[in-house]
């Protein structure tokens, strides 16, 4: 495979992990976040700074970026306790802009020059070239998918489903809604931190504009297209929207227009997404498939 | 001391006093009907006991422990269960899973419990047994959102029973039920009482409520008007005046 194809695959894996992260908050726990790029940025900058300024290797930098982002996301999750529904959407958008502005105007974070010259990823003495890196990222995306499925089927997943569908009813039967929302943000932070760190090593340089608001829209488009609340949906949505602008090269310049269009068209005509209930998958099988619970 | 005590409970919404210094006692294992016209404050009373609204004054004490003003999920763990006047099932979950969520209880509070897989065979068996008890054994695989209204009420009862409650508050469980379903509900309530469960029952169908209850509390406009055995309440001139009227249908007004 060409370098180009491999790099598309690697970036697709990163987007899949970030989409799975959003799926935890929005798909499972029902808290709409349009600021996922903020968490992505925190993970990327954490890894980039640890590697260029403190000499952390690739693996420790990635492993450190995850809890750092998890803690930051949990703190922002407290927002979800104060504001609900539409207001949470506005608040998370605001957080996205604030994080980008802080990165842009703070010298400690490299300002507009960003953080450059991140070393190539290496595990022990072995430097990962793009092929190996793409393989690693895809493997981690699948791992993130399995972890998400685990959550979905655990008591935590049932608690999320209950909170998403009726918060008062959930609390009435003993589900601690507030705590679970913070847990959802924390877990999503771990995955966003992983995605961000892998992205930083993939790019080699990170700039504030890599994490602009359009990225949050992009991830939402991927999740909604694939199917909100489903692991296969998150992965398929990320894969399709990563590949589409590459396959239709002339469209590449309009990629953010496409993401916006996909979002509008999907929510209007295929609210379940490709892999969700009532989605193309279900329709193809003529509703023969029994409906899955707790998703 | 009584098992459940409402002590001067008052709840205000802005300028409206929905509950005004209501006190009564419930003994362990009793089924107490709470009746009164629309807007009397019956649902608000349940909300105050469950922790869903905070009383401006007074408190509710269950077995020596204050439950009013505490978060509903904490009260649920302490054994306070309730159903809603307007059913609130988890629409996208199957009937069985609706009950399973309630069986999670304490597991939501420990990391080890949280990450454990739900749907152990023991829990599924328990959920199915509860659904069988309320008469929903046939509908376990259906999505809750597809159930008719009457079945949703039964589902809410099963979900509440999943908490192994010490107090069960039922807000108009008979509304929307057909006659045969109502008879089944009555039998269920009698069974639960025989098992020693303490219950509060809000019901517009006064005849139904007074038939199954040990005692009744009558509210109007946020105040307690009367309290006593069903027969006393039924013949209390004040109650007849304010609520039951001279006819028989007064209590059946809506819903
Ligand atoms: N959340 C709320 N906000 C504002 N007012 C409320 C609220 N809940 C109840 N009320 C008001 O408080 C009063 C008592 O309402 P409540 O629902 O407790 O009556 P109820 O006895 O259950 O009546 P119904 O038989 O119609 O169910 C009503 O005037 C109602 O409009
Ligand atoms: Mg009511």
XYZ file of C-alpha atoms and ligand atoms in Angstrom:
582
model
C 0.000 0.000 0.000
C 1.196 3.473 -0.735
C 2.285 5.865 1.969
C -0.745 7.910 1.095
C -3.239 5.110 1.620
C -1.541 4.149 4.878
C -1.750 7.673 6.164
C -5.452 7.818 5.303
C -5.926 4.588 7.246
C -4.013 5.959 10.236
C -6.070 9.129 10.305
C -9.262 7.078 9.925
C -8.264 5.128 13.026
C -7.717 8.356 14.956
C -11.147 9.653 13.914
C -12.736 6.349 14.856
C -11.324 6.591 18.384
C -12.481 10.194 18.701
C -15.938 9.247 17.418
C -16.118 6.425 19.967
C -15.251 8.990 22.601
C -18.158 11.192 21.557
C -20.377 8.117 21.452
C -19.803 7.538 25.167
C -21.068 10.998 26.073
C -23.728 11.559 23.445
C -24.648 8.111 22.184
C -24.738 6.363 25.536
C -25.279 8.992 28.210
C -27.329 11.311 25.994
C -25.333 14.458 26.782
C -24.786 16.297 23.519
C -21.248 17.643 23.188
C -20.226 19.841 20.308
C -16.844 20.516 21.845
C -15.160 17.169 21.409
C -12.243 18.823 19.598
C -11.335 20.488 22.897
C -10.632 17.115 24.502
C -8.858 16.009 21.340
C -6.643 19.108 21.629
C -5.820 18.474 25.262
C -4.682 14.930 24.456
C -2.656 16.049 21.458
C -0.958 18.924 23.254
C -0.281 16.822 26.342
C 1.505 14.194 24.259
C 3.261 16.766 22.078
C 4.582 18.743 25.030
C 5.584 15.702 27.028
C 7.518 14.364 24.089
C 9.224 17.572 22.922
C 9.831 19.221 26.287
C 10.282 16.508 28.847
C 11.656 13.758 26.677
C 8.837 11.305 27.260
C 8.932 8.436 24.789
C 5.955 7.629 22.561
C 4.319 5.032 24.801
C 4.625 6.962 28.083
C 3.485 10.172 26.384
C 0.358 8.467 25.041
C -0.330 6.748 28.352
C 0.032 10.060 30.196
C -2.106 12.024 27.739
C -5.067 9.732 28.401
C -5.579 10.375 32.128
C -4.679 14.059 31.726
C -7.486 14.417 29.203
C -9.749 12.207 31.294
C -9.400 14.500 34.287
C -9.931 17.625 32.167
C -13.029 16.084 30.586
C -14.420 15.039 33.970
C -14.019 18.623 35.153
C -15.922 19.831 32.114
C -18.459 17.089 32.781
C -19.423 19.051 35.873
C -20.832 21.523 33.360
C -23.294 18.889 32.282
C -24.628 18.856 35.817
C -25.341 22.556 35.766
C -26.687 22.949 32.241
C -28.857 20.605 30.227
C -29.871 19.856 26.676
C -29.543 22.866 24.370
C -27.582 24.809 26.940
C -25.067 22.011 27.261
C -24.589 22.176 23.485
C -23.842 25.906 23.698
C -21.551 25.423 26.678
C -19.485 22.715 24.993
C -19.161 24.821 21.835
C -17.907 27.623 24.068
C -15.386 25.316 25.687
C -14.052 24.378 22.254
C -13.435 28.029 21.359
C -11.917 28.792 24.749
C -9.451 25.897 24.517
C -8.390 26.883 20.992
C -7.968 30.510 22.100
C -5.852 29.502 25.078
C -3.621 27.391 22.833
C -3.431 30.213 20.318
C -2.523 33.010 22.699
C -0.470 31.311 25.393
C 3.262 31.143 24.819
C 3.578 28.126 27.070
C 1.523 26.203 24.522
C 3.532 27.506 21.586
C 0.936 30.069 20.545
C 0.066 30.139 16.866
C 3.364 28.382 16.080
C 2.054 25.309 17.887
C 4.297 22.499 19.041
C 6.583 21.300 16.292
C 9.096 18.560 15.631
C 7.452 15.799 17.619
C 9.786 12.818 17.205
C 8.656 9.817 15.187
C 6.782 7.306 17.313
C 8.981 4.497 18.544
C 8.388 1.494 20.746
C 11.644 0.601 22.453
C 14.340 0.733 19.779
C 11.877 0.266 16.916
C 10.752 3.381 15.072
C 7.236 2.996 13.705
C 7.016 3.873 10.038
C 3.650 4.796 8.622
C 2.624 1.206 7.860
C 3.262 -0.023 11.370
C 1.739 3.128 12.812
C -1.447 2.701 10.782
C -1.651 -0.886 12.024
C -1.188 0.229 15.622
C -3.817 2.975 15.369
C -6.379 0.656 13.783
C -5.698 -1.977 16.441
C -6.206 0.630 19.169
C -9.422 1.794 17.496
C -10.731 -1.775 17.572
C -9.659 -2.075 21.193
C -11.518 1.145 21.973
C -14.531 -0.367 20.217
C -14.394 -3.484 22.371
C -13.998 -1.388 25.511
C -17.055 0.622 24.470
C -19.093 -2.527 23.941
C -18.040 -3.679 27.378
C -19.291 -0.436 28.871
C -22.511 -0.707 26.891
C -23.297 -4.105 28.363
C -22.224 -3.341 31.908
C -24.323 -1.824 34.672
C -22.679 1.443 33.737
C -24.097 1.115 30.225
C -27.566 0.403 31.573
C -27.247 3.404 33.843
C -26.239 5.564 30.866
C -29.194 4.288 28.845
C -31.569 5.071 31.688
C -30.174 8.584 32.197
C -30.333 9.248 28.449
C -33.972 8.250 28.171
C -35.438 9.702 31.351
C -33.213 11.194 33.970
C -35.845 11.527 36.689
C -37.095 7.984 36.174
C -33.477 6.797 36.319
C -32.823 8.570 39.598
C -36.087 7.259 40.973
C -34.821 3.699 40.647
C -31.444 4.429 42.177
C -29.293 5.433 39.211
C -26.968 8.264 40.307
C -27.434 10.354 37.183
C -25.030 13.160 38.051
C -22.174 10.845 38.924
C -22.701 8.763 35.801
C -22.569 11.839 33.575
C -19.192 12.758 35.023
C -18.039 9.165 34.521
C -19.159 9.362 30.873
C -17.121 12.513 30.338
C -14.098 11.013 32.111
C -14.157 7.842 30.007
C -14.684 9.904 26.864
C -11.692 11.994 27.935
C -9.521 8.881 28.108
C -10.433 7.977 24.532
C -10.162 11.555 23.253
C -6.761 11.781 24.928
C -5.673 8.601 23.174
C -6.959 9.900 19.846
C -5.264 13.268 20.377
C -1.915 11.754 21.331
C -1.956 9.416 18.324
C -2.884 12.364 16.114
C 0.005 14.468 17.432
C 2.505 11.735 16.616
C 0.838 11.198 13.273
C 1.110 14.862 12.274
C 4.485 15.565 13.853
C 3.379 19.140 14.580
C 0.234 20.417 16.264
C -1.378 23.811 15.823
C -4.426 25.317 17.503
C -6.340 25.243 14.233
C -6.082 21.437 14.101
C -8.679 21.490 16.871
C -11.057 24.153 15.671
C -14.827 23.920 16.111
C -15.234 22.332 12.651
C -13.477 19.261 14.032
C -16.206 18.880 16.645
C -18.778 19.096 13.847
C -16.838 16.558 11.837
C -16.844 14.047 14.688
C -20.544 14.606 15.314
C -21.193 14.043 11.596
C -19.233 10.781 11.741
C -21.171 9.543 14.757
C -24.596 10.558 13.501
C -23.963 9.143 10.033
C -22.794 5.811 11.435
C -25.460 5.580 14.102
C -25.618 7.333 17.449
C -25.138 4.969 20.352
C -23.586 2.097 18.442
C -19.946 1.003 18.268
C -20.133 -0.264 14.675
C -21.811 3.023 13.776
C -19.024 5.118 15.254
C -16.379 3.117 13.400
C -18.232 2.943 10.085
C -19.149 6.629 10.210
C -15.535 7.610 10.861
C -14.299 5.314 8.088
C -16.805 6.577 5.518
C -16.224 10.255 6.195
C -12.451 9.800 6.275
C -12.444 7.972 2.961
C -15.048 10.032 1.114
C -13.059 13.240 0.577
C -10.022 11.160 -0.399
C -11.874 9.051 -2.945
C -13.646 12.043 -4.438
C -10.552 14.217 -4.565
C -12.291 17.278 -6.023
C -14.481 17.277 -2.947
C -11.544 17.416 -0.572
C -11.514 21.203 -0.547
C -15.113 21.182 0.556
C -14.749 18.551 3.236
C -16.251 20.651 6.001
C -19.176 21.553 3.795
C -19.671 17.837 3.227
C -19.565 17.098 6.945
C -22.193 19.756 7.576
C -24.377 18.416 4.767
C -24.025 14.843 5.991
C -25.093 15.931 9.447
C -28.187 17.751 8.214
C -29.219 15.054 5.742
C -28.699 12.189 8.163
C -30.653 13.676 11.040
C -33.438 14.609 8.637
C -33.778 11.391 6.688
C -31.933 8.618 8.496
C -31.955 9.504 12.191
C -30.713 6.057 13.181
C -27.656 6.396 10.945
C -26.212 3.602 8.835
C -25.803 1.046 11.613
C -28.477 2.139 14.075
C -32.080 1.041 14.543
C -34.074 1.745 11.419
C -30.819 2.448 9.574
C -29.715 1.040 6.242
C -28.550 -2.145 7.958
C -31.966 -2.726 9.489
C -33.788 -1.856 6.311
C -31.665 -4.211 4.265
C -32.585 -7.037 6.593
C -36.239 -6.107 6.381
C -36.545 -5.717 10.144
C -35.886 -9.398 10.559
C -33.119 -8.783 13.001
C -34.318 -8.694 16.609
C -33.808 -5.289 18.110
C -30.897 -5.094 20.419
C -31.478 -3.854 23.921
C -29.603 -1.234 25.890
C -28.244 0.586 22.896
C -42.897 5.614 66.254
C -44.669 4.999 62.977
C -42.934 3.525 59.947
C -43.561 6.521 57.678
C -44.297 9.938 59.091
C -45.139 13.069 57.156
C -44.491 15.945 59.517
C -45.969 19.312 58.578
C -44.914 18.866 54.963
C -45.219 22.041 52.911
C -44.221 22.528 49.287
C -44.451 25.777 47.337
C -44.110 26.510 43.647
C -43.515 30.231 43.495
C -46.586 31.752 45.108
C -48.600 28.567 44.929
C -48.637 26.440 48.054
C -49.197 22.964 46.654
C -48.833 21.241 50.005
C -49.610 23.034 53.230
C -48.508 21.514 56.522
C -49.631 17.954 55.851
C -48.984 15.407 58.588
C -49.961 11.755 58.817
C -48.530 8.435 59.899
C -48.359 5.086 58.178
C -47.735 1.863 60.059
C -45.501 -0.812 58.638
C -47.349 -3.027 56.192
C -50.313 -0.715 55.779
C -51.806 0.372 52.492
C -52.898 3.971 52.823
C -54.957 5.634 50.133
C -54.354 9.322 49.426
C -57.397 10.797 47.756
C -58.553 14.239 46.826
C -59.669 16.332 43.853
C -57.440 17.476 40.996
C -54.662 19.738 42.142
C -55.044 18.709 45.772
C -51.325 18.038 46.065
C -51.295 14.234 45.958
C -48.520 13.904 43.391
C -46.609 16.691 45.112
C -46.809 14.701 48.343
C -45.179 11.723 46.587
C -42.549 13.984 45.058
C -41.715 15.398 48.469
C -41.375 11.967 50.077
C -39.277 10.641 47.164
C -36.987 13.675 47.140
C -38.064 14.885 43.713
C -39.127 18.256 45.188
C -37.738 19.926 48.263
C -40.261 20.847 50.938
C -40.279 24.448 52.114
C -41.110 23.242 55.609
C -41.556 19.953 57.384
C -40.131 16.581 56.543
C -40.912 12.980 55.779
C -39.294 10.282 57.885
C -39.128 6.628 56.849
C -38.222 4.245 59.643
C -36.298 6.880 61.564
C -34.501 8.297 58.550
C -35.347 11.608 56.904
C -36.108 11.058 53.211
C -37.526 14.416 52.124
C -34.991 16.853 50.729
C -32.563 14.063 49.882
C -31.661 13.055 46.327
C -34.161 10.600 44.796
C -31.471 8.077 43.877
C -30.323 7.939 47.503
C -33.885 7.424 48.661
C -34.325 4.692 46.074
C -31.392 2.868 47.645
C -32.988 3.347 51.047
C -36.086 1.598 49.735
C -38.368 4.403 48.591
C -40.009 3.368 45.305
C -42.691 5.104 43.296
C -44.542 5.053 40.023
C -45.508 8.124 38.021
C -48.941 9.445 37.206
C -47.789 9.908 33.619
C -45.803 6.740 32.943
C -42.068 7.249 32.447
C -40.647 3.994 31.098
C -37.294 3.771 29.318
C -38.814 3.624 25.836
C -35.851 2.240 23.942
C -35.221 -0.600 26.375
C -37.071 -3.877 26.373
C -39.609 -4.479 29.098
C -37.204 -6.897 30.753
C -34.325 -4.426 30.623
C -36.481 -1.705 32.173
C -36.749 -3.892 35.243
C -33.090 -4.942 35.089
C -31.980 -1.321 35.403
C -33.784 -1.176 38.725
C -32.059 -4.342 39.878
C -28.726 -2.536 39.387
C -29.246 -0.422 42.519
C -26.125 -0.604 44.607
C -23.940 -1.645 41.681
C -24.045 1.882 40.314
C -22.075 3.100 43.292
C -18.929 0.962 43.093
C -16.420 0.880 40.272
C -16.229 -2.903 40.434
C -19.995 -3.161 40.240
C -20.310 -0.596 37.465
C -18.096 -2.444 35.057
C -19.567 -5.825 35.759
C -21.732 -7.185 33.013
C -25.414 -6.616 33.547
C -27.862 -9.392 32.692
C -26.466 -12.116 34.869
C -28.781 -15.090 34.743
C -29.818 -14.493 38.361
C -30.846 -10.922 37.583
C -32.698 -11.933 34.441
C -34.585 -14.561 36.407
C -35.503 -12.006 39.051
C -36.641 -9.475 36.443
C -38.762 -12.094 34.711
C -40.293 -13.202 37.993
C -41.274 -9.611 38.814
C -42.766 -9.138 35.361
C -44.676 -12.382 35.773
C -46.048 -11.121 39.100
C -47.492 -7.981 37.565
C -48.833 -9.860 34.558
C -46.367 -8.802 31.891
C -44.807 -12.220 31.395
C -45.818 -12.191 27.742
C -44.249 -8.864 26.845
C -40.708 -9.176 28.149
C -38.981 -8.883 24.785
C -40.967 -5.907 23.576
C -39.648 -2.394 23.628
C -41.299 -0.478 26.439
C -42.218 2.268 23.989
C -44.526 -0.153 22.169
C -46.645 -1.082 25.203
C -50.212 0.158 25.662
C -50.739 2.614 28.502
C -52.187 0.084 30.915
C -49.166 -2.156 30.520
C -46.821 0.753 31.080
C -48.372 1.210 34.510
C -47.744 -2.436 35.316
C -44.191 -2.096 34.006
C -43.583 0.840 36.320
C -44.784 -1.235 39.243
C -42.435 -4.075 38.311
C -39.554 -1.628 37.921
C -40.319 -0.127 41.323
C -40.508 -3.593 42.895
C -37.031 -4.302 41.502
C -35.758 -1.988 44.231
C -37.051 -4.420 46.877
C -38.763 -1.370 48.326
C -39.733 -0.718 51.909
C -42.242 1.882 50.781
C -44.056 1.802 47.448
C -45.961 4.874 46.281
C -48.388 4.312 43.406
C -49.693 7.362 41.551
C -52.970 6.416 39.880
C -52.028 2.882 38.878
C -55.590 2.054 37.789
C -55.945 4.939 35.351
C -56.229 3.651 31.799
C -56.708 0.023 32.853
C -59.547 -2.093 31.518
C -61.852 -3.795 34.024
C -60.042 -7.110 33.889
C -56.720 -5.336 34.266
C -58.049 -3.378 37.203
C -59.122 -6.577 38.899
C -55.643 -7.986 38.341
C -54.106 -4.834 39.792
C -56.318 -5.116 42.848
C -55.221 -8.701 43.344
C -51.583 -7.633 42.951
C -51.940 -4.897 45.559
C -53.519 -7.354 47.978
C -50.677 -9.816 47.405
C -48.070 -7.143 48.016
C -49.780 -6.133 51.208
C -49.869 -9.717 52.389
C -46.119 -9.800 51.804
C -45.879 -6.913 54.253
C -45.074 -4.106 51.822
C -46.005 -0.619 53.018
C -47.826 1.332 50.311
C -49.282 4.725 49.550
C -51.903 4.746 46.821
C -53.140 7.798 44.965
C -56.207 6.923 42.953
C -58.956 8.897 41.294
C -61.191 5.865 41.371
C -62.167 6.394 45.005
C -64.149 3.170 45.231
C -61.130 1.194 44.098
C -58.859 3.023 46.548
C -61.134 2.647 49.553
C -61.731 -1.014 48.748
C -58.078 -1.999 48.950
C -56.819 0.505 51.544
C -56.458 0.034 55.297
C -56.786 3.744 55.834
C -57.220 6.882 53.796
C -55.900 10.420 53.889
C -57.986 13.066 52.137
C -56.314 16.165 50.726
C -57.879 19.265 49.246
C -56.040 22.346 48.099
C -52.826 21.210 49.725
C -54.306 20.554 53.170
C -55.313 17.413 54.946
C -59.073 17.392 55.204
C -59.622 14.064 56.890
C -57.995 10.797 57.749
C -59.243 7.450 58.942
C -60.591 4.049 58.050
C -62.222 3.829 54.602
C -65.699 3.715 56.108
C -65.108 6.799 58.249
C -63.792 8.720 55.295
C -66.610 7.643 53.064
C -69.212 8.878 55.529
C -67.365 11.977 56.750
C -69.675 14.929 55.964
C -66.759 17.270 55.277
C -65.268 14.873 52.760
C -68.600 14.382 51.057
C -69.037 18.122 50.905
C -65.641 18.996 49.581
C -64.891 16.048 47.400
C -67.151 13.078 47.095
C -70.186 15.239 46.533
C -73.622 13.740 46.821
C -73.211 11.622 43.708
C -70.718 8.863 43.255
C -68.733 9.913 40.237
C -67.018 12.979 41.648
C -63.675 11.300 42.102
C -63.555 9.966 38.584
C -63.299 13.337 36.959
C -60.247 12.958 34.790
C -57.446 10.630 33.782
N -43.553 21.340 39.189
C -44.583 22.168 39.431
N -44.463 23.490 39.182
C -45.477 24.340 39.424
N -46.654 23.971 39.934
C -46.838 22.667 40.202
C -45.820 21.705 39.978
N -46.269 20.482 40.343
C -47.532 20.696 40.781
N -47.872 21.988 40.702
C -49.137 22.564 41.134
O -49.339 22.159 42.465
C -50.713 21.849 42.676
C -50.812 20.423 43.168
O -50.459 19.575 42.084
P -50.407 18.008 42.201
O -49.913 17.508 40.908
O -49.666 17.618 43.408
O -51.944 17.654 42.388
P -52.638 16.251 42.355
O -53.424 16.130 43.594
O -51.663 15.167 42.060
O -53.645 16.454 41.141
P -54.141 15.431 40.022
O -55.240 14.666 40.639
O -54.603 16.299 38.923
O -52.987 14.583 39.648
C -51.414 22.088 41.354
O -51.987 23.376 41.423
C -50.321 22.035 40.349
O -50.620 22.847 39.256
Mg -51.386 13.896 40.580
